[in-house]
Structure formats: structure tokens, C-alpha cells
Amino acid sequence: MKKLTLLIVTILLISSLALIGCGKQSSTASGKQKEASVKVTYPLTINPEIPSNQKILSTGPNGETATPAATLQLSEEDVKKIKEGKFKAAISMHYAGNDFSTAIINGVKDTFEKMGIKVVAVTDAQFKPEKQISDIETIMAKKPDVIVALPVDPVATAPAFKKAAEAGVKLVFMDNVPKGFKAGKDYVSVVSSDNYGNGIFAGEIMGDELKGKGKIGVIFHDVNFFVNNQRKEAFEKTIKEKYPNIKIVAHGGIITPNDAEKVASGMLTKHKDLDGIFAIWDVPAEGTLAAARTAGKNDLVITTVDLGTNVALQIASGGNVKGLGAQLPYENGAAQALVAGYSLLGKQLDPYYVVPSMKVTKENVLKVWKMAYRQDAPEVIQKAAK
């Protein structure tokens, strides 16, 4: 009996060890599978399908000449060195509640992952300077080596970013730069889209849709945001020079995108014969669309910048939003991460990098969506485009 009991115990023990071994093997295989899922093609750069020879019309926050973001490339040896540093990074967004911001964050995070850089925080300032200042303090407690950020207000947030720079954090900015900051000294570089080109695209679509004549309004961002200023300037110049019989009869400023519906409603009440409105980006364009529906202006032409889901659906289905100038936000995020990688390696950087923009109409909305987000458009947009 004792021998039988001993035999049973021995069998159970061997079985347990075998199971433990299988568990370890499974865990190791899972780890290898996860590691293998992060595929890196060298040189590490933005999407090579993005046009590299497209003329860029934007200049930097201090008038800098743009350098194409496609020139940013990291070799396998570069990435290996970055991984050895075990660096940490954080992302401080001005606003994270739209498709544009989501895609930028994805582009930054995915590219950092390929470089072995751990993202320790992603914050959303909700267009409030005081919130972003608080966010930066929270981020600094996590001791990042890099902060990728879009400053909400270049004046109000400057002291907080200055403190981070003085602590040795490498700052990479998107679209906007704190007042008084110098590239190469206070921050690494800034990455943006060709926002002047985006304004031109929106102006051309408006002019063509109205067949060169009519009355329009402009909803602009009433904040010192240099890329949005460029969009407005380019749109108005395009209308004035290419479509002299289209008159801009109304201007309305917004602080946050939630203000747009009220501003657009005011325009449509005061100017009942308004033929079109340019809204500074896609979320204010949605507010403009809501105001047009309330006013019964079913023929109002709306153009904007940024290819969000709702405006893409409008374009695809032949709605009021007829077209726009699109940034390629995922590639913007990838470029920002690459700039960070350059800075961690001590590699030479230019002060201003730009990802090209695309003109979007019903004919190419699905193609540009895939370029902008590195994935097919949602099924509802695909169906509407047929």
C-alpha cells in the first residue's frame, strides 16, 4: 500500500513539474510573440508612400524654412543605441477629443515602441492653459527624458515648459511653440503639417463649389496659434486672389470648438444670403453644420481642415462639407517621435519639420483617409463614398 501511495505521489509530482514547464514555455513564447509583433523596417522613417517632393508653403513659428519630415531616418544601429538608453517619454496634448489627436498619439506611441522608449503619460489639456500647466507638473513627477507637446497657449504655458527644459527634458513641439523659446536651446524642434497649404486647399474647394461667386463667412481660432493663423491667412488670400467675385462678409472667432455652433448661428442670422462658411478645423465645422441645419440652410457650402470621421462622412455622402485640407496626423506623430530619437542620440536637427498635406474631395476621401490614419476608412464612410 505504501509503495502504491508513493508511486501515485511520484506520478503527480512529475505531472506538476511538466505543467509548470509548459507554463514557462508558454509564457516565454508569448513574450517572444509580443516582441515579434513590433516590426521595424529600416531605416525607421515616416510612411515612404507620402509624397516627398510636394512643395511646402508653410514656414515655422519664427519664419523658419520647412524641412521635409521624410528626411528623418534612423538606422538599425541608431535604434539599438536608443533602446540601450531605456528612455521614458510623455505626451502633452492640447486636446485629445478628436480623430486628429488620436492619430497623432498613435503615431508617437507606435514609433516610440519601435525605438524601445516607454511612454509614461499621455495628458489632455482640453484647450485650457491652466490644465496643461498642471499636466506638465504631473508629467515631471514621472521623470521623463522627452516630452512631446502641443502648447495650448504659447504665453501662459511658457514658464511650465521652461522649467521642464531647465530640468534637462528634451522638448519636441507640434504645431505651436512657447513664446520666447529658441530651437536648439529651449526645445529640440517643432513638427507640423503644411497648414498654409491646407488653407489654400479649403479656399480652392470653396471657390470651385460656389463657381467663383457668392458671400461667405470665416470662423477662425481667436488664440495665438500660428498654424491656425496660417490656415486663415491662406484661405482668405486664395479667395481674394483666385475668386474675386466671392466676398468674405463675416468673421467669427472661437476659443474652443464648442463655440462654433453659436458663432455660425449668429452669422447665418445676420447674413441670411450666406453661401458658405470656412471653419478652422473639423470639430468647429461640425458645429457649423449643426447651425446650418437649424437655420434650414441645406445648400450652405462648408470647407475646413482635418479629416475627422464626421466631416469625412459628409464629404463622402455629398453633404454640406464639400472638402478640406487634410493633415496626415499619424505621420506627424511618427515624425515627432523620430525627432525625439535624434535628440537622444545627439544628432543634428533642423528647427522646423513638415509633413505634406492633402486636398480632399469626394473623389479621393477614402485614399487620403488611409494615408492619414494607416488604416481603411470606417465602413459607414466607405458605403457613403460608393
CSV table of C-alpha atoms in Angstrom, one decimal:
chain,number,residue,atom,x,y,z
A,1,MET,CA,0.0,0.0,0.0
A,2,LYS,CA,2.8,2.4,0.9
A,3,LYS,CA,4.5,1.6,-2.4
A,4,LEU,CA,1.3,2.3,-4.3
A,5,THR,CA,0.9,5.6,-2.5
A,6,LEU,CA,4.5,6.5,-3.2
A,7,LEU,CA,4.0,5.7,-6.9
A,8,ILE,CA,0.9,7.9,-7.1
A,9,VAL,CA,2.7,10.8,-5.4
A,10,THR,CA,5.6,10.5,-7.7
A,11,ILE,CA,3.4,10.5,-10.8
A,12,LEU,CA,1.5,13.6,-9.6
A,13,LEU,CA,4.8,15.4,-8.8
A,14,ILE,CA,6.2,14.6,-12.3
A,15,SER,CA,2.9,15.8,-13.9
A,16,SER,CA,3.0,19.0,-11.9
A,17,LEU,CA,6.6,19.7,-13.0
A,18,ALA,CA,5.7,19.1,-16.6
A,19,LEU,CA,2.8,21.5,-16.3
A,20,ILE,CA,5.0,24.1,-14.7
A,21,GLY,CA,7.5,23.6,-17.5
A,22,CYS,CA,4.7,24.0,-20.1
A,23,GLY,CA,3.6,27.2,-18.4
A,24,LYS,CA,7.0,28.7,-18.5
A,25,GLN,CA,7.4,27.7,-22.1
A,26,SER,CA,4.1,29.2,-23.0
A,27,SER,CA,4.9,32.4,-21.2
A,28,THR,CA,8.3,32.7,-22.9
A,29,ALA,CA,6.6,32.0,-26.3
A,30,SER,CA,4.0,34.7,-25.6
A,31,GLY,CA,6.7,37.2,-24.7
A,32,LYS,CA,8.6,36.4,-27.9
A,33,GLN,CA,5.3,36.7,-29.9
A,34,LYS,CA,4.7,40.2,-28.4
A,35,GLU,CA,8.2,41.3,-29.2
A,36,ALA,CA,7.9,40.0,-32.7
A,37,SER,CA,4.7,41.9,-33.2
A,38,VAL,CA,6.6,45.2,-33.1
A,39,LYS,CA,8.0,45.0,-36.7
A,40,VAL,CA,10.6,47.6,-37.6
A,41,THR,CA,11.7,48.3,-41.2
A,42,TYR,CA,14.9,50.1,-41.5
A,43,PRO,CA,15.6,52.9,-42.0
A,44,LEU,CA,12.9,53.9,-39.5
A,45,THR,CA,11.1,56.8,-41.0
A,46,ILE,CA,7.6,58.1,-41.8
A,47,ASN,CA,5.5,56.3,-44.4
A,48,PRO,CA,7.6,56.2,-47.6
A,49,GLU,CA,4.4,56.5,-49.7
A,50,ILE,CA,4.0,60.1,-48.5
A,51,PRO,CA,5.0,62.5,-51.4
A,52,SER,CA,8.5,63.7,-50.6
A,53,ASN,CA,8.7,66.2,-53.5
A,54,GLN,CA,5.5,68.1,-52.8
A,55,LYS,CA,6.0,71.8,-52.4
A,56,ILE,CA,5.6,73.0,-48.8
A,57,LEU,CA,4.2,76.5,-48.4
A,58,SER,CA,4.2,76.8,-44.6
A,59,THR,CA,7.0,78.5,-42.6
A,60,GLY,CA,7.9,77.9,-38.9
A,61,PRO,CA,6.7,79.8,-35.9
A,62,ASN,CA,9.7,82.2,-36.3
A,63,GLY,CA,9.7,82.2,-40.1
A,64,GLU,CA,11.9,79.1,-40.4
A,65,THR,CA,12.1,77.3,-43.7
A,66,ALA,CA,10.5,73.9,-43.6
A,67,THR,CA,12.5,70.7,-43.8
A,68,PRO,CA,10.5,67.7,-45.2
A,69,ALA,CA,9.8,65.2,-42.4
A,70,ALA,CA,10.7,62.4,-44.8
A,71,THR,CA,14.4,63.3,-44.3
A,72,LEU,CA,14.1,62.0,-40.7
A,73,GLN,CA,15.6,58.4,-40.7
A,74,LEU,CA,17.0,56.2,-38.0
A,75,SER,CA,19.2,53.2,-38.8
A,76,GLU,CA,19.1,49.9,-37.1
A,77,GLU,CA,22.3,50.9,-35.2
A,78,ASP,CA,20.6,54.2,-34.1
A,79,VAL,CA,17.6,52.3,-32.8
A,80,LYS,CA,19.8,49.8,-30.9
A,81,LYS,CA,21.6,52.7,-29.1
A,82,ILE,CA,18.2,54.3,-28.2
A,83,LYS,CA,17.0,51.0,-26.8
A,84,GLU,CA,20.1,50.7,-24.7
A,85,GLY,CA,19.2,54.0,-23.1
A,86,LYS,CA,15.9,52.8,-21.7
A,87,PHE,CA,14.4,56.2,-22.1
A,88,LYS,CA,11.0,57.5,-21.0
A,89,ALA,CA,8.7,59.9,-22.7
A,90,ALA,CA,5.4,61.7,-22.1
A,91,ILE,CA,2.8,63.3,-24.5
A,92,SER,CA,1.1,66.5,-23.5
A,93,MET,CA,-1.8,67.2,-25.9
A,94,HIS,CA,-3.7,70.5,-26.2
A,95,TYR,CA,-6.8,68.5,-26.8
A,96,ALA,CA,-7.4,64.7,-27.3
A,97,GLY,CA,-11.1,64.5,-28.1
A,98,ASN,CA,-10.9,64.1,-31.9
A,99,ASP,CA,-9.6,61.8,-34.7
A,100,PHE,CA,-6.7,64.1,-35.4
A,101,SER,CA,-5.3,63.9,-31.9
A,102,THR,CA,-5.9,60.2,-31.5
A,103,ALA,CA,-3.9,59.6,-34.7
A,104,ILE,CA,-1.0,61.8,-33.6
A,105,ILE,CA,-0.9,60.0,-30.2
A,106,ASN,CA,-0.9,56.6,-32.0
A,107,GLY,CA,1.9,57.7,-34.4
A,108,VAL,CA,4.0,58.9,-31.5
A,109,LYS,CA,3.4,55.8,-29.3
A,110,ASP,CA,3.9,53.3,-32.1
A,111,THR,CA,7.2,54.8,-33.2
A,112,PHE,CA,8.4,55.1,-29.6
A,113,GLU,CA,7.6,51.5,-29.1
A,114,LYS,CA,9.8,50.6,-32.1
A,115,MET,CA,12.6,52.6,-30.5
A,116,GLY,CA,12.2,51.0,-27.1
A,117,ILE,CA,11.1,54.3,-25.5
A,118,LYS,CA,8.4,53.8,-22.7
A,119,VAL,CA,5.5,56.3,-22.8
A,120,VAL,CA,4.8,57.1,-19.1
A,121,ALA,CA,2.0,59.6,-19.5
A,122,VAL,CA,-0.5,61.0,-22.1
A,123,THR,CA,-2.4,64.1,-21.0
A,124,ASP,CA,-5.3,66.1,-22.4
A,125,ALA,CA,-5.4,69.8,-21.6
A,126,GLN,CA,-8.9,70.3,-23.0
A,127,PHE,CA,-7.9,73.6,-24.6
A,128,LYS,CA,-7.2,75.0,-21.1
A,129,PRO,CA,-3.8,76.5,-20.4
A,130,GLU,CA,-4.1,76.0,-16.6
A,131,LYS,CA,-4.9,72.3,-17.2
A,132,GLN,CA,-1.8,71.9,-19.4
A,133,ILE,CA,0.4,73.6,-16.8
A,134,SER,CA,-0.9,71.1,-14.2
A,135,ASP,CA,-0.4,68.3,-16.7
A,136,ILE,CA,3.2,69.2,-17.1
A,137,GLU,CA,3.8,69.2,-13.3
A,138,THR,CA,2.2,65.7,-13.2
A,139,ILE,CA,4.4,64.5,-16.0
A,140,MET,CA,7.6,65.9,-14.5
A,141,ALA,CA,7.0,63.7,-11.4
A,142,LYS,CA,7.4,60.7,-13.7
A,143,LYS,CA,10.9,61.9,-14.7
A,144,PRO,CA,10.6,61.6,-18.5
A,145,ASP,CA,13.6,62.1,-20.8
A,146,VAL,CA,11.4,63.6,-23.5
A,147,ILE,CA,8.1,65.5,-23.7
A,148,VAL,CA,6.2,65.7,-26.9
A,149,ALA,CA,3.7,68.5,-26.6
A,150,LEU,CA,1.3,70.9,-28.3
A,151,PRO,CA,1.2,74.1,-26.2
A,152,VAL,CA,-2.4,75.4,-25.8
A,153,ASP,CA,-1.3,78.9,-25.2
A,154,PRO,CA,2.3,80.0,-26.2
A,155,VAL,CA,2.4,82.7,-23.4
A,156,ALA,CA,0.6,81.1,-20.5
A,157,THR,CA,2.3,77.7,-20.7
A,158,ALA,CA,5.9,79.0,-21.4
A,159,PRO,CA,7.0,79.0,-17.7
A,160,ALA,CA,6.0,75.4,-17.2
A,161,PHE,CA,7.8,74.2,-20.4
A,162,LYS,CA,10.8,76.4,-19.4
A,163,LYS,CA,11.0,74.6,-16.1
A,164,ALA,CA,11.0,71.2,-17.8
A,165,ALA,CA,13.7,72.3,-20.3
A,166,GLU,CA,15.9,73.5,-17.4
A,167,ALA,CA,15.5,70.1,-15.8
A,168,GLY,CA,17.1,68.6,-18.8
A,169,VAL,CA,13.9,67.2,-20.5
A,170,LYS,CA,14.1,67.3,-24.3
A,171,LEU,CA,11.1,69.1,-25.6
A,172,VAL,CA,9.6,68.3,-29.0
A,173,PHE,CA,6.7,70.5,-30.1
A,174,MET,CA,3.9,70.0,-32.5
A,175,ASP,CA,2.4,73.0,-34.4
A,176,ASN,CA,3.0,75.6,-31.7
A,177,VAL,CA,6.0,76.9,-29.7
A,178,PRO,CA,6.0,78.7,-26.3
A,179,LYS,CA,6.8,82.4,-26.6
A,180,GLY,CA,10.5,83.3,-26.4
A,181,PHE,CA,11.7,79.7,-26.9
A,182,LYS,CA,14.7,79.2,-29.2
A,183,ALA,CA,15.2,76.0,-31.2
A,184,GLY,CA,18.3,74.0,-30.2
A,185,LYS,CA,18.4,75.8,-26.9
A,186,ASP,CA,15.0,75.7,-25.2
A,187,TYR,CA,13.5,72.9,-27.3
A,188,VAL,CA,14.7,70.3,-29.9
A,189,SER,CA,12.5,71.1,-32.9
A,190,VAL,CA,8.9,71.6,-34.0
A,191,VAL,CA,6.9,69.3,-36.3
A,192,SER,CA,3.9,70.4,-38.2
A,193,SER,CA,1.8,70.0,-41.4
A,194,ASP,CA,1.7,72.3,-44.3
A,195,ASN,CA,-1.1,74.3,-42.8
A,196,TYR,CA,-0.7,77.2,-45.3
A,197,GLY,CA,-1.3,74.6,-48.0
A,198,ASN,CA,-4.3,73.3,-46.1
A,199,GLY,CA,-5.8,76.8,-46.1
A,200,ILE,CA,-5.3,77.1,-49.9
A,201,PHE,CA,-7.0,73.7,-50.4
A,202,ALA,CA,-10.0,74.8,-48.4
A,203,GLY,CA,-10.2,78.1,-50.3
A,204,GLU,CA,-10.0,76.4,-53.7
A,205,ILE,CA,-12.7,73.9,-52.9
A,206,MET,CA,-15.0,76.7,-51.6
A,207,GLY,CA,-14.3,78.8,-54.8
A,208,ASP,CA,-15.0,75.9,-57.1
A,209,GLU,CA,-18.1,74.8,-55.3
A,210,LEU,CA,-19.6,78.3,-55.5
A,211,LYS,CA,-18.5,78.6,-59.1
A,212,GLY,CA,-16.5,81.7,-58.3
A,213,LYS,CA,-19.2,83.9,-56.8
A,214,GLY,CA,-21.1,84.4,-53.6
A,215,LYS,CA,-20.9,85.6,-50.0
A,216,ILE,CA,-19.0,83.6,-47.3
A,217,GLY,CA,-18.0,83.7,-43.6
A,218,VAL,CA,-14.9,82.7,-41.8
A,219,ILE,CA,-14.8,81.0,-38.4
A,220,PHE,CA,-11.2,81.4,-37.0
A,221,HIS,CA,-9.4,80.4,-33.9
A,222,ASP,CA,-9.2,83.5,-31.7
A,223,VAL,CA,-6.0,82.4,-30.0
A,224,ASN,CA,-2.3,83.0,-30.9
A,225,PHE,CA,-2.0,79.6,-32.6
A,226,PHE,CA,0.4,80.1,-35.5
A,227,VAL,CA,-0.7,77.1,-37.6
A,228,ASN,CA,-4.3,78.1,-37.4
A,229,ASN,CA,-3.4,81.7,-38.3
A,230,GLN,CA,-1.7,80.3,-41.4
A,231,ARG,CA,-4.8,78.4,-42.4
A,232,LYS,CA,-7.0,81.5,-42.1
A,233,GLU,CA,-4.4,83.7,-44.0
A,234,ALA,CA,-4.0,81.2,-46.8
A,235,PHE,CA,-7.8,80.7,-47.2
A,236,GLU,CA,-8.6,84.4,-47.3
A,237,LYS,CA,-5.7,85.1,-49.7
A,238,THR,CA,-6.8,82.3,-52.0
A,239,ILE,CA,-10.4,83.6,-52.1
A,240,LYS,CA,-9.3,87.2,-52.7
A,241,GLU,CA,-6.8,86.4,-55.5
A,242,LYS,CA,-8.4,83.5,-57.3
A,243,TYR,CA,-12.1,84.2,-56.7
A,244,PRO,CA,-12.5,88.0,-56.7
A,245,ASN,CA,-16.3,87.7,-57.0
A,246,ILE,CA,-16.6,85.8,-53.7
A,247,LYS,CA,-16.8,88.2,-50.8
A,248,ILE,CA,-16.0,87.4,-47.2
A,249,VAL,CA,-18.7,89.3,-45.4
A,250,ALA,CA,-18.5,87.8,-41.9
A,251,HIS,CA,-15.8,86.8,-39.4
A,252,GLY,CA,-16.3,85.0,-36.1
A,253,GLY,CA,-13.7,83.9,-33.6
A,254,ILE,CA,-13.8,80.9,-31.3
A,255,ILE,CA,-11.7,79.9,-28.3
A,256,THR,CA,-12.8,76.3,-28.1
A,257,PRO,CA,-14.6,74.2,-30.8
A,258,ASN,CA,-17.7,74.2,-28.7
A,259,ASP,CA,-18.1,77.9,-29.6
A,260,ALA,CA,-18.5,77.3,-33.3
A,261,GLU,CA,-22.3,76.5,-33.5
A,262,LYS,CA,-23.2,79.7,-31.7
A,263,VAL,CA,-20.8,81.8,-33.9
A,264,ALA,CA,-22.1,80.2,-37.1
A,265,SER,CA,-25.7,80.7,-36.0
A,266,GLY,CA,-25.0,84.4,-35.5
A,267,MET,CA,-23.5,84.6,-39.0
A,268,LEU,CA,-26.5,82.9,-40.6
A,269,THR,CA,-28.9,85.1,-38.7
A,270,LYS,CA,-27.2,88.3,-39.7
A,271,HIS,CA,-26.4,87.2,-43.3
A,272,LYS,CA,-29.3,85.2,-44.5
A,273,ASP,CA,-27.9,85.1,-48.0
A,274,LEU,CA,-24.6,83.5,-46.9
A,275,ASP,CA,-23.4,80.9,-49.4
A,276,GLY,CA,-20.6,79.3,-47.5
A,277,ILE,CA,-18.5,79.2,-44.3
A,278,PHE,CA,-14.9,78.2,-43.7
A,279,ALA,CA,-14.4,76.6,-40.3
A,280,ILE,CA,-10.8,76.5,-39.0
A,281,TRP,CA,-10.8,72.7,-38.3
A,282,ASP,CA,-13.2,69.8,-38.4
A,283,VAL,CA,-14.8,70.0,-35.0
A,284,PRO,CA,-15.9,73.6,-35.5
A,285,ALA,CA,-17.0,72.6,-38.9
A,286,GLU,CA,-19.4,70.1,-37.2
A,287,GLY,CA,-20.8,72.9,-35.1
A,288,THR,CA,-21.2,75.0,-38.3
A,289,LEU,CA,-23.1,72.1,-39.9
A,290,ALA,CA,-25.4,71.9,-36.9
A,291,ALA,CA,-26.1,75.7,-37.1
A,292,ALA,CA,-26.8,75.3,-40.9
A,293,ARG,CA,-29.3,72.6,-40.2
A,294,THR,CA,-31.1,74.6,-37.5
A,295,ALA,CA,-31.3,77.6,-39.9
A,296,GLY,CA,-32.6,75.4,-42.8
A,297,LYS,CA,-29.5,76.3,-44.9
A,298,ASN,CA,-29.3,73.0,-46.7
A,299,ASP,CA,-27.2,74.4,-49.5
A,300,LEU,CA,-24.6,76.1,-47.3
A,301,VAL,CA,-21.1,75.1,-48.5
A,302,ILE,CA,-18.6,74.3,-45.7
A,303,THR,CA,-14.9,73.7,-46.0
A,304,THR,CA,-12.4,73.1,-43.3
A,305,VAL,CA,-9.1,71.5,-42.3
A,306,ASP,CA,-8.5,68.0,-40.8
A,307,LEU,CA,-10.1,64.7,-41.9
A,308,GLY,CA,-12.3,63.6,-39.0
A,309,THR,CA,-14.9,60.9,-39.1
A,310,ASN,CA,-17.9,63.2,-39.3
A,311,VAL,CA,-16.6,65.6,-41.9
A,312,ALA,CA,-15.3,62.6,-44.0
A,313,LEU,CA,-18.8,61.1,-43.9
A,314,GLN,CA,-20.2,64.5,-45.1
A,315,ILE,CA,-17.7,64.6,-48.0
A,316,ALA,CA,-18.3,61.0,-49.0
A,317,SER,CA,-22.1,61.4,-48.9
A,318,GLY,CA,-22.2,64.7,-50.8
A,319,GLY,CA,-23.3,66.7,-47.7
A,320,ASN,CA,-22.7,70.3,-46.8
A,321,VAL,CA,-19.0,69.8,-46.1
A,322,LYS,CA,-17.6,69.6,-49.7
A,323,GLY,CA,-13.9,69.1,-49.0
A,324,LEU,CA,-11.0,70.1,-46.9
A,325,GLY,CA,-7.2,70.3,-46.5
A,326,ALA,CA,-6.1,67.2,-44.6
A,327,GLN,CA,-3.1,66.8,-42.3
A,328,LEU,CA,-1.6,63.3,-42.1
A,329,PRO,CA,-1.6,63.1,-38.3
A,330,TYR,CA,-0.3,59.6,-37.8
A,331,GLU,CA,2.8,60.6,-39.8
A,332,ASN,CA,3.1,63.8,-37.8
A,333,GLY,CA,3.2,61.7,-34.6
A,334,ALA,CA,5.8,59.4,-36.2
A,335,ALA,CA,7.9,62.4,-37.2
A,336,GLN,CA,7.8,63.8,-33.7
A,337,ALA,CA,9.0,60.6,-32.2
A,338,LEU,CA,11.8,60.4,-34.7
A,339,VAL,CA,12.9,64.0,-33.8
A,340,ALA,CA,13.0,62.8,-30.2
A,341,GLY,CA,15.1,59.9,-31.2
A,342,TYR,CA,17.6,62.2,-33.0
A,343,SER,CA,17.8,64.4,-29.9
A,344,LEU,CA,18.5,61.5,-27.6
A,345,LEU,CA,21.4,60.4,-29.9
A,346,GLY,CA,22.7,64.0,-30.1
A,347,LYS,CA,22.1,64.0,-33.9
A,348,GLN,CA,21.8,67.3,-35.8
A,349,LEU,CA,18.3,68.6,-36.2
A,350,ASP,CA,16.7,71.5,-38.2
A,351,PRO,CA,14.3,73.8,-36.3
A,352,TYR,CA,11.1,73.0,-38.3
A,353,TYR,CA,9.9,69.8,-40.0
A,354,VAL,CA,6.8,69.5,-42.0
A,355,VAL,CA,4.6,66.6,-43.2
A,356,PRO,CA,2.8,67.3,-46.5
A,357,SER,CA,-0.9,68.0,-46.6
A,358,MET,CA,-3.6,66.6,-49.0
A,359,LYS,CA,-6.5,68.1,-50.7
A,360,VAL,CA,-9.6,66.0,-50.0
A,361,THR,CA,-12.8,65.8,-52.1
A,362,LYS,CA,-15.4,63.0,-52.6
A,363,GLU,CA,-13.2,61.5,-55.3
A,364,ASN,CA,-10.2,60.7,-53.0
A,365,VAL,CA,-11.6,60.8,-49.5
A,366,LEU,CA,-11.0,57.0,-48.9
A,367,LYS,CA,-7.4,57.1,-50.3
A,368,VAL,CA,-6.4,60.1,-48.1
A,369,TRP,CA,-8.1,58.5,-45.1
A,370,LYS,CA,-5.8,55.5,-45.4
A,371,MET,CA,-2.8,57.8,-45.8
A,372,ALA,CA,-3.8,59.9,-42.8
A,373,TYR,CA,-4.6,57.0,-40.4
A,374,ARG,CA,-2.7,54.0,-41.8
A,375,GLN,CA,-6.0,52.1,-42.0
A,376,ASP,CA,-9.1,51.9,-44.1
A,377,ALA,CA,-11.9,54.3,-43.5
A,378,PRO,CA,-14.8,53.2,-41.3
A,379,GLU,CA,-17.4,51.1,-43.2
A,380,VAL,CA,-20.0,53.8,-43.0
A,381,ILE,CA,-17.7,56.2,-44.9
A,382,GLN,CA,-16.8,53.6,-47.5
A,383,LYS,CA,-20.5,52.9,-48.1
A,384,ALA,CA,-21.3,56.6,-48.4
A,385,ALA,CA,-18.5,57.1,-51.0
A,386,LYS,CA,-19.9,54.5,-53.4
